Short mmCIF file of C-alpha atoms in Angstrom, two decimals:
data_model
loop_
_atom_site.label_atom_id
_atom_site.label_comp_id
_atom_site.label_asym_id
_atom_site.label_seq_id
_atom_site.Cartn_x
_atom_site.Cartn_y
_atom_site.Cartn_z
CA MET A 1 -278.86 239.63 151.23
CA GLY A 2 -280.16 242.56 153.22
CA ARG A 3 -278.16 245.66 154.21
CA TRP A 4 -275.48 245.00 156.87
CA SER A 5 -275.21 246.99 159.97
CA ARG A 6 -272.15 249.16 160.44
CA ARG A 7 -270.90 246.78 163.07
CA GLN A 8 -271.11 243.84 160.72
CA GLN A 9 -269.38 245.79 157.98
CA ALA A 10 -266.47 246.69 160.30
CA LEU A 11 -266.13 243.06 161.36
CA VAL A 12 -265.90 241.85 157.74
CA VAL A 13 -263.29 244.48 156.87
CA GLY A 14 -261.24 243.53 159.91
CA LEU A 15 -261.27 239.84 158.91
CA LEU A 16 -260.19 240.69 155.38
CA VAL A 17 -257.28 242.80 156.68
CA ALA A 18 -256.22 240.00 159.04
CA VAL A 19 -256.20 237.47 156.19
CA VAL A 20 -254.06 239.77 154.01
CA LEU A 21 -251.58 240.41 156.82
CA LEU A 22 -251.29 236.69 157.56
CA ALA A 23 -250.51 235.97 153.91
CA VAL A 24 -247.83 238.66 153.79
CA VAL A 25 -246.17 237.38 156.96
CA THR A 26 -246.15 233.82 155.60
CA VAL A 27 -244.43 234.88 152.37
CA VAL A 28 -241.81 237.14 153.96
CA VAL A 29 -240.89 235.23 157.13
CA TRP A 30 -241.16 231.54 156.30
CA PRO A 31 -237.77 230.25 154.90
CA ASP A 32 -237.22 227.97 151.94
CA ASP A 33 -237.04 224.30 152.82
CA ASP A 34 -233.45 223.98 151.56
CA THR A 35 -231.93 227.11 153.14
CA SER A 36 -231.03 227.95 156.76
CA VAL A 37 -231.03 231.75 157.20
CA ALA A 38 -228.76 233.33 159.78
CA VAL A 39 -230.49 235.52 162.33
CA GLY A 40 -228.56 238.29 164.01
CA ASP A 41 -227.17 241.76 163.54
CA ASP A 42 -223.47 240.85 163.12
CA ALA A 43 -223.25 238.71 159.98
CA THR A 44 -219.45 238.46 160.23
CA SER A 45 -219.55 236.73 163.61
CA THR A 46 -222.32 234.28 162.86
CA THR A 47 -221.67 230.78 161.50
CA THR A 48 -224.01 229.98 158.67
CA THR A 49 -224.51 226.41 157.56
CA SER A 50 -225.65 225.87 154.01
CA ARG A 51 -226.13 222.78 151.91
CA VAL A 52 -223.76 222.83 148.94
CA GLU A 53 -224.71 220.39 146.25
CA THR A 54 -222.00 218.50 144.38
CA THR A 55 -223.23 216.41 141.54
CA THR A 56 -221.66 213.28 140.24
CA THR A 57 -223.01 212.45 136.83
CA THR A 58 -223.13 208.91 135.68
CA ARG A 59 -224.02 208.33 132.05
CA PRO A 60 -224.96 204.69 131.45
CA ALA A 61 -225.07 203.66 127.83
CA SER A 62 -228.80 202.72 128.06
CA THR A 63 -230.22 205.84 129.79
CA THR A 64 -229.80 209.59 129.85
CA THR A 65 -231.13 210.06 133.40
CA GLU A 66 -228.73 211.90 135.68
CA ALA A 67 -228.95 211.05 139.38
CA PRO A 68 -227.75 213.98 141.54
CA THR A 69 -225.95 213.18 144.77
CA THR A 70 -226.21 215.79 147.52
CA THR A 71 -223.43 216.25 150.08
CA GLU A 72 -223.66 218.75 152.93
CA VAL A 73 -220.49 220.77 153.48
CA PRO A 74 -220.36 223.18 156.41
CA VAL A 75 -219.34 226.69 155.38
CA THR A 76 -217.95 229.18 157.91
CA ALA A 77 -218.84 232.70 156.88
CA ASP A 78 -215.93 234.44 158.66
CA ALA A 79 -213.20 231.93 157.79
CA PRO A 80 -210.94 232.84 154.84
CA PRO A 81 -210.73 230.30 152.07
CA THR A 82 -208.02 227.76 152.65
CA THR A 83 -205.19 228.02 150.14
CA ALA A 84 -202.92 225.00 149.96
CA ARG A 85 -199.22 225.90 150.03
CA PRO A 86 -197.35 224.83 146.92
CA THR A 87 -195.14 221.85 147.43
CA THR A 88 -191.49 222.90 147.39
CA THR A 89 -189.17 220.37 145.78
CA ALA A 90 -185.55 220.79 146.77
CA ALA A 91 -183.15 221.05 143.83
CA PRO A 92 -180.95 217.99 143.53
CA ALA A 93 -177.52 218.46 145.00
CA THR A 94 -174.76 219.16 142.49
CA PRO A 95 -172.61 216.03 142.27
CA THR A 96 -169.08 216.49 143.48
CA ILE A 97 -166.60 215.81 140.71
CA PRO A 98 -163.30 214.53 142.05
CA ARG A 99 -160.23 216.34 140.86
CA ALA A 100 -158.22 214.56 138.24
CA THR A 101 -155.06 213.06 139.61
CA THR A 102 -152.06 213.67 137.43
CA THR A 103 -149.57 210.86 137.63
CA THR A 104 -146.25 211.33 135.96
CA THR A 105 -144.71 207.98 135.20
CA PRO A 106 -140.95 208.18 134.85
CA PRO A 107 -139.56 206.68 131.64
CA PRO A 108 -137.99 203.25 131.88
CA PRO A 109 -134.25 203.32 132.49
CA PHE A 110 -131.83 202.86 129.63
CA ARG A 111 -130.98 199.22 129.02
CA SER A 112 -128.01 197.81 127.17
CA SER A 113 -126.42 194.42 126.65
CA ILE A 114 -123.43 193.20 124.64
CA GLU A 115 -123.34 189.85 122.85
CA SER A 116 -120.90 187.98 120.64
CA VAL A 117 -122.05 187.23 117.10
CA THR A 118 -121.52 184.52 114.54
CA ALA A 119 -121.16 184.59 110.76
CA ALA A 120 -124.62 183.07 110.51
CA GLN A 121 -126.07 185.91 112.57
CA LEU A 122 -124.33 188.49 110.40
CA GLY A 123 -125.80 186.93 107.29
CA SER A 124 -125.33 188.97 104.12
CA SER A 125 -123.54 191.79 105.98
CA TYR A 126 -120.40 189.61 106.25
CA THR A 127 -118.35 188.24 103.32
CA SER A 128 -115.39 186.04 104.13
CA GLY A 129 -112.09 186.85 102.38
CA MET A 130 -112.75 190.58 101.74
CA GLY A 131 -110.53 191.68 104.60
CA CYS A 132 -113.41 192.83 106.77
CA THR A 133 -113.36 192.34 110.55
CA GLU A 134 -114.18 188.73 111.41
CA PRO A 135 -117.30 187.87 113.40
CA SER A 136 -115.27 186.83 116.43
CA ALA A 137 -113.98 190.41 116.76
CA LEU A 138 -117.44 191.93 116.51
CA ARG A 139 -120.16 192.46 119.11
CA ALA A 140 -123.88 193.10 119.00
CA VAL A 141 -124.82 196.00 121.25
CA ASN A 142 -128.52 195.88 122.21
CA VAL A 143 -129.85 199.23 123.38
CA THR A 144 -133.12 200.99 124.15
CA HIS A 145 -133.81 204.25 122.33
CA TRP A 146 -136.52 206.82 121.83
CA GLY A 147 -138.41 206.53 118.56
CA TYR A 148 -140.02 209.15 116.37
CA ASP A 149 -143.33 208.18 117.96
CA GLY A 150 -142.14 209.21 121.43
CA ALA A 151 -142.05 205.61 122.65
CA VAL A 152 -139.13 203.49 123.79
CA HIS A 153 -137.91 200.83 121.36
CA GLU A 154 -135.27 198.12 121.25
CA GLY A 155 -132.35 198.46 118.86
CA ARG A 156 -129.34 196.36 117.83
CA VAL A 157 -126.11 197.60 116.29
CA ILE A 158 -123.04 195.57 115.29
CA VAL A 159 -119.64 197.14 116.07
CA ALA A 160 -116.05 196.16 116.77
CA ALA A 161 -115.62 194.41 120.11
CA SER A 162 -113.15 197.11 121.18
CA GLU A 163 -115.86 199.80 120.78
CA ALA A 164 -118.81 197.96 122.27
CA ASP A 165 -118.64 199.67 125.67
CA ASN A 166 -118.17 203.10 124.08
CA VAL A 167 -121.13 202.56 121.78
CA SER A 168 -123.28 201.48 124.72
CA ALA A 169 -122.30 204.69 126.55
CA ILE A 170 -123.05 206.81 123.46
CA PHE A 171 -126.59 205.46 123.14
CA ASP A 172 -127.07 205.92 126.87
CA ASP A 173 -126.35 209.64 126.40
CA LEU A 174 -128.75 209.83 123.44
CA TYR A 175 -131.44 208.07 125.46
CA ALA A 176 -131.00 210.48 128.38
CA ALA A 177 -131.34 213.41 125.94
CA ARG A 178 -134.40 211.75 124.34
CA PHE A 179 -132.90 212.15 120.91
CA PRO A 180 -135.24 210.31 118.50
CA ILE A 181 -133.89 207.50 116.33
CA GLN A 182 -136.41 205.91 114.00
CA ARG A 183 -134.90 202.42 114.03
CA ILE A 184 -131.63 200.60 114.78
CA GLU A 185 -131.23 197.27 112.96
CA PRO A 186 -128.34 195.27 111.46
CA VAL A 187 -128.09 195.88 107.70
CA ASP A 188 -128.60 192.16 107.15
CA ARG A 189 -132.32 192.97 107.59
CA TYR A 190 -132.01 194.86 104.29
CA ASP A 191 -129.88 192.20 102.58
CA ALA A 192 -126.81 194.36 103.34
CA ASP A 193 -128.06 196.92 100.79
CA ASP A 194 -126.85 200.25 102.13
CA GLN A 195 -129.28 202.22 99.94
CA ALA A 196 -132.28 200.24 101.18
CA SER A 197 -131.16 200.67 104.78
CA MET A 198 -130.77 204.43 104.35
CA ARG A 199 -134.14 204.83 102.64
CA ALA A 200 -135.71 203.13 105.65
CA ASN A 201 -133.93 205.70 107.86
CA ASN A 202 -132.26 202.81 109.64
CA SER A 203 -129.32 203.49 111.92
CA SER A 204 -126.66 200.78 111.49
CA GLY A 205 -123.03 199.88 112.10
CA TYR A 206 -121.09 196.97 110.64
CA ASN A 207 -121.37 196.17 106.94
CA CYS A 208 -118.61 194.40 105.02
CA ARG A 209 -118.56 196.73 101.98
CA TYR A 210 -116.44 199.15 100.01
CA VAL A 211 -116.69 202.92 100.05
CA ALA A 212 -119.30 203.84 97.45
CA GLY A 213 -117.64 205.00 94.23
CA SER A 214 -114.07 204.33 95.41
CA ASN A 215 -111.61 203.31 92.67
CA PRO A 216 -109.70 201.23 93.34
CA PRO A 217 -112.22 199.77 95.81
CA LYS A 218 -111.55 200.74 99.37
CA LEU A 219 -113.09 199.14 102.43
CA SER A 220 -115.38 201.42 104.38
CA ASN A 221 -114.91 201.90 108.13
CA HIS A 222 -118.26 200.10 108.41
CA ALA A 223 -116.38 196.98 107.28
CA PHE A 224 -114.31 197.17 110.48
CA GLY A 225 -117.18 197.83 112.85
CA LYS A 226 -115.94 201.35 113.53
CA ALA A 227 -118.60 203.44 111.81
CA ILE A 228 -122.26 204.12 112.61
CA ASP A 229 -124.85 206.02 110.56
CA ILE A 230 -127.66 207.75 112.51
CA ASN A 231 -131.02 208.49 110.86
CA PRO A 232 -129.40 208.45 107.38
CA LEU A 233 -132.49 209.52 105.43
CA HIS A 234 -132.79 212.70 107.48
CA ASN A 235 -129.02 213.25 107.61
CA PRO A 236 -127.88 212.58 104.03
CA TYR A 237 -124.44 212.78 102.47
CA VAL A 238 -124.14 215.92 100.34
CA LYS A 239 -121.49 216.48 97.66
CA GLY A 240 -122.33 219.35 95.35
CA ASP A 241 -125.60 218.41 93.66
CA LYS A 242 -125.32 214.77 94.75
CA ILE A 243 -127.40 213.70 97.72
CA ASP A 244 -127.15 210.19 99.16
CA PRO A 245 -129.64 208.73 99.56
CA PRO A 246 -131.48 210.72 96.88
CA GLU A 247 -134.69 210.44 98.92
CA GLY A 248 -132.95 212.52 101.59
CA ALA A 249 -133.01 215.65 99.42
CA PRO A 250 -135.77 217.36 101.49
CA TRP A 251 -133.40 217.18 104.49
CA ALA A 252 -130.30 218.48 102.70
CA ASP A 253 -131.27 222.03 103.67
CA ARG A 254 -129.98 222.10 107.23
CA SER A 255 -131.63 225.43 108.00
CA ASN A 256 -134.98 223.64 108.28
CA GLN A 257 -134.42 221.73 111.49
CA ARG A 258 -136.67 218.75 112.17
CA GLN A 259 -136.64 215.75 114.47
CA GLY A 260 -133.85 213.26 114.02
CA MET A 261 -131.53 215.74 112.31
CA ILE A 262 -127.95 216.20 113.57
CA TYR A 263 -126.07 219.50 113.92
CA GLY A 264 -122.58 220.48 114.96
CA GLY A 265 -122.22 220.70 118.73
CA ASP A 266 -125.57 219.00 119.49
CA VAL A 267 -126.08 216.12 121.93
CA VAL A 268 -125.39 213.50 119.26
CA VAL A 269 -122.08 214.96 118.12
CA LYS A 270 -120.99 215.53 121.73
CA ALA A 271 -121.87 211.97 122.77
CA PHE A 272 -119.73 210.49 119.97
CA GLU A 273 -116.87 212.96 120.35
CA ALA A 274 -116.65 212.20 124.07
CA ARG A 275 -115.69 208.61 123.10
CA GLY A 276 -113.21 209.56 120.40
CA TRP A 277 -115.52 209.29 117.38
CA ALA A 278 -115.60 211.95 114.64
CA TRP A 279 -118.62 213.37 112.83
CA GLY A 280 -118.79 213.39 109.03
CA GLY A 281 -120.87 216.56 109.11
CA TYR A 282 -117.65 218.55 109.47
CA TRP A 283 -116.19 217.24 106.21
CA THR A 284 -115.88 219.39 103.08
CA SER A 285 -118.56 217.22 101.53
CA PRO A 286 -120.64 216.70 104.67
CA ASP A 287 -121.93 213.26 105.56
CA TYR A 288 -124.41 214.29 108.26
CA GLN A 289 -125.34 210.74 109.20
CA HIS A 290 -121.84 209.35 109.62
CA PHE A 291 -119.67 208.83 112.73
CA ASP A 292 -116.47 206.80 112.79
CA LYS A 293 -113.43 206.01 114.97
#
C-alpha cells in the first residue's frame, strides 16, 4: 500500500481512539445482567432492590444434580434488620394452699351402768359356802376409762351392791382426770387366779378368796366386794424384799414415776378417799394397788 497522506493518517488514528473509548465505556458502564445498581449521591436514602438467591437442594437417590430455586426478596438499604422479640412466657401462678383446719374433738363423756349378777356370771370368782358375799348382794359396775394407749375403753368391775354408786363416782373422777388404767375385767377372766390377773395389770374387785399367806385362812375384803386393785403390776405390794407380783419389781421404786402408778395425795387416792375408801399405800408394808372400804 502506498504512503498515506497526513489527513488519512489522522482519520485512522481518530477511528482507533474512538473504538478504544467505546470499549472502555461498555466495560465500565454496562451493568451485570443479575444486578440492579443504585444511581444517586445519597446511598442511605435510596432503595436498592437485589435478587437474593435461596437454594433448596433435593438429593434424589438416582442423581446428584442439584436444581437451584431462585426467589427474589426486596432489600431496603436504610431499614435496620428486623429482630423478632423473644416470646415471654408468664410463670405459672403459685397454687394457693389452704390453711389446715384444726378441729379439736372433745372426748366422749364418761359412761357408767350398774347391773345385777348371777353365780353363773361370776364363774370361778365365786365359791358357795366359803362365807363370801353372795351374788345377789353384788353388782357389776360398767365404766368407761382411759387406757395406756390414750384411747377410751370399756371396763367392768364387780363390787358390793352397797358400794356400786360410790365406785361409779370414783371411776368418773378418774376418767375426768384421764388417769390411765390398762384394763378392768372380772377376775373370772383369769380363772380367779389373783397372780395371773396382777401380771396382766388388770384392775379388779370381787374375788372369793383368802388373804394370801394368812394362817389361819382369813377372807380378803375382795371376798366381800369391798376392795379394788388398780394397775396391780405397776403398783405392787412391797414387804421387805418381797414384791407381789414379782413381775412388779421394776415399779417397786416409787421415785421413778411412770404412767399408771399411784402416789399419796394424787387424783386416784383422793377419788377413793372422798367415798370413804382407804389406800393400802399408806400401810407399813405398802400395797400400792389396793383400796378397800
